[in-house]
Amino acid sequence: MDDRRIVELFLNRSEEALLQIETAIARTDEKYGRLCRKISDDILSSREDSEECVNDAYMRVWGSIPPNEPSSLSAYVGKITRNIALDKLRQKNSSKRGNGEVPVLLDEL
């Protein structure tokens, strides 16, 4: 299925929204799943975090089309996946540093 048709699945929301979601995400995964998993695997180094990231990316794509109508679906999906993976990495690293609790603890001393 070509990118234009996949974008149309995202754009054409109707009473059959659940079926539309499943179809659009399935087609996106068939075409760009490897790309998304590669991007998230390279950033996160954790299979579980990577899979969660890819699933979150598909849902964010679903929620952002419309109003956005990407001319390059691969770049759009890849960028969303990368941004989610980077956010997840930052969150993971911040929790290792006390998740912002260190200054509070130091103030109490």
mmCIF file of C-alpha atoms in Angstrom:
data_model
loop_
_atom_site.group_PDB
_atom_site.id
_atom_site.type_symbol
_atom_site.label_atom_id
_atom_site.label_comp_id
_atom_site.label_asym_id
_atom_site.label_seq_id
_atom_site.Cartn_x
_atom_site.Cartn_y
_atom_site.Cartn_z
ATOM 1 C CA MET A 1 0.000 0.000 0.000
ATOM 2 C CA ASP A 2 1.399 3.409 -0.921
ATOM 3 C CA ASP A 3 1.951 6.242 1.550
ATOM 4 C CA ARG A 4 -0.882 8.375 0.185
ATOM 5 C CA ARG A 5 -3.404 5.588 0.842
ATOM 6 C CA ILE A 6 -2.059 5.051 4.380
ATOM 7 C CA VAL A 7 -2.386 8.792 5.106
ATOM 8 C CA GLU A 8 -5.956 8.663 3.737
ATOM 9 C CA LEU A 9 -6.755 5.896 6.241
ATOM 10 C CA PHE A 10 -5.625 8.227 9.016
ATOM 11 C CA LEU A 11 -7.564 11.160 7.548
ATOM 12 C CA ASN A 12 -10.824 9.338 6.830
ATOM 13 C CA ARG A 13 -12.269 8.912 10.278
ATOM 14 C CA SER A 14 -15.796 7.635 10.446
ATOM 15 C CA GLU A 15 -18.169 5.539 12.530
ATOM 16 C CA GLU A 16 -15.827 2.642 11.866
ATOM 17 C CA ALA A 17 -13.028 4.431 13.709
ATOM 18 C CA LEU A 18 -11.701 1.344 15.471
ATOM 19 C CA LEU A 19 -11.401 -0.539 12.194
ATOM 20 C CA GLN A 20 -9.776 2.525 10.619
ATOM 21 C CA ILE A 21 -7.258 2.741 13.478
ATOM 22 C CA GLU A 22 -6.377 -0.934 13.203
ATOM 23 C CA THR A 23 -6.025 -0.774 9.423
ATOM 24 C CA ALA A 24 -3.976 2.427 9.377
ATOM 25 C CA ILE A 25 -1.635 1.281 12.139
ATOM 26 C CA ALA A 26 -1.272 -2.211 10.645
ATOM 27 C CA ARG A 27 -0.352 -0.776 7.239
ATOM 28 C CA THR A 28 2.054 1.691 8.821
ATOM 29 C CA ASP A 29 3.683 -1.125 10.803
ATOM 30 C CA GLU A 30 3.965 -3.318 7.701
ATOM 31 C CA LYS A 31 5.705 -0.584 5.778
ATOM 32 C CA TYR A 32 7.696 1.258 8.473
ATOM 33 C CA GLY A 33 7.822 -1.074 11.475
ATOM 34 C CA ARG A 34 11.427 -2.084 10.861
ATOM 35 C CA LEU A 35 12.469 1.556 10.517
ATOM 36 C CA CYS A 36 10.707 2.544 13.742
ATOM 37 C CA ARG A 37 12.120 -0.398 15.685
ATOM 38 C CA LYS A 38 15.629 0.353 14.398
ATOM 39 C CA ILE A 39 15.376 3.993 15.452
ATOM 40 C CA SER A 40 14.041 3.181 18.911
ATOM 41 C CA ASP A 41 16.427 0.224 19.451
ATOM 42 C CA ASP A 42 19.430 2.424 18.630
ATOM 43 C CA ILE A 43 18.348 5.046 21.154
ATOM 44 C CA LEU A 44 16.906 2.956 23.990
ATOM 45 C CA SER A 45 18.906 -0.302 24.010
ATOM 46 C CA SER A 46 15.946 -2.069 25.608
ATOM 47 C CA ARG A 47 13.572 -4.297 23.663
ATOM 48 C CA GLU A 48 10.618 -3.606 25.974
ATOM 49 C CA ASP A 49 11.141 0.169 25.944
ATOM 50 C CA SER A 50 11.626 0.075 22.191
ATOM 51 C CA GLU A 51 8.354 -1.783 21.553
ATOM 52 C CA GLU A 52 6.479 0.588 23.842
ATOM 53 C CA CYS A 53 8.050 3.523 22.023
ATOM 54 C CA VAL A 54 6.956 2.214 18.606
ATOM 55 C CA ASN A 55 3.403 1.639 19.834
ATOM 56 C CA ASP A 56 3.313 5.138 21.325
ATOM 57 C CA ALA A 57 4.588 6.527 18.024
ATOM 58 C CA TYR A 58 1.782 4.860 16.072
ATOM 59 C CA MET A 59 -0.790 6.304 18.437
ATOM 60 C CA ARG A 60 0.776 9.766 18.206
ATOM 61 C CA VAL A 61 0.716 9.511 14.405
ATOM 62 C CA TRP A 62 -2.958 8.549 14.604
ATOM 63 C CA GLY A 63 -3.684 11.508 16.859
ATOM 64 C CA SER A 64 -1.803 14.018 14.716
ATOM 65 C CA ILE A 65 -3.253 13.134 11.289
ATOM 66 C CA PRO A 66 -5.354 15.282 10.864
ATOM 67 C CA PRO A 67 -4.617 18.200 11.275
ATOM 68 C CA ASN A 68 -1.189 17.361 9.849
ATOM 69 C CA GLU A 69 -0.971 15.769 6.440
ATOM 70 C CA PRO A 70 2.641 14.652 5.943
ATOM 71 C CA SER A 71 4.117 14.621 2.469
ATOM 72 C CA SER A 72 6.640 11.969 3.534
ATOM 73 C CA LEU A 73 5.072 9.396 5.845
ATOM 74 C CA SER A 74 8.379 7.622 6.485
ATOM 75 C CA ALA A 75 10.042 10.843 7.670
ATOM 76 C CA TYR A 76 6.982 11.773 9.735
ATOM 77 C CA VAL A 77 6.729 8.395 11.479
ATOM 78 C CA GLY A 78 10.507 8.206 11.931
ATOM 79 C CA LYS A 79 10.688 11.663 13.493
ATOM 80 C CA ILE A 80 7.850 10.934 15.905
ATOM 81 C CA THR A 81 9.471 7.627 16.879
ATOM 82 C CA ARG A 82 12.830 9.334 17.439
ATOM 83 C CA ASN A 83 11.291 12.086 19.575
ATOM 84 C CA ILE A 84 9.393 9.610 21.750
ATOM 85 C CA ALA A 85 12.517 7.458 22.160
ATOM 86 C CA LEU A 86 14.599 10.487 23.151
ATOM 87 C CA ASP A 87 11.943 11.589 25.652
ATOM 88 C CA LYS A 88 11.856 8.087 27.122
ATOM 89 C CA LEU A 89 15.675 8.042 27.362
ATOM 90 C CA ARG A 90 15.714 11.431 29.119
ATOM 91 C CA GLN A 91 13.043 10.240 31.534
ATOM 92 C CA LYS A 92 14.959 7.028 32.201
ATOM 93 C CA ASN A 93 18.204 8.920 32.823
ATOM 94 C CA SER A 94 16.551 11.513 35.050
ATOM 95 C CA SER A 95 15.103 8.801 37.267
ATOM 96 C CA LYS A 96 18.627 7.478 37.762
ATOM 97 C CA ARG A 97 19.645 10.923 39.025
ATOM 98 C CA GLY A 98 16.904 11.103 41.632
ATOM 99 C CA ASN A 99 14.162 12.343 39.297
ATOM 100 C CA GLY A 100 14.517 15.920 40.534
ATOM 101 C CA GLU A 101 14.394 14.921 44.206
ATOM 102 C CA VAL A 102 18.055 15.680 45.000
ATOM 103 C CA PRO A 103 17.597 19.464 45.457
ATOM 104 C CA VAL A 104 14.664 18.827 47.796
ATOM 105 C CA LEU A 105 16.744 16.425 49.870
ATOM 106 C CA LEU A 106 19.656 18.857 49.993
ATOM 107 C CA ASP A 107 17.344 21.663 51.154
ATOM 108 C CA GLU A 108 16.197 19.505 54.046
ATOM 109 C CA LEU A 109 19.787 18.988 55.199
#
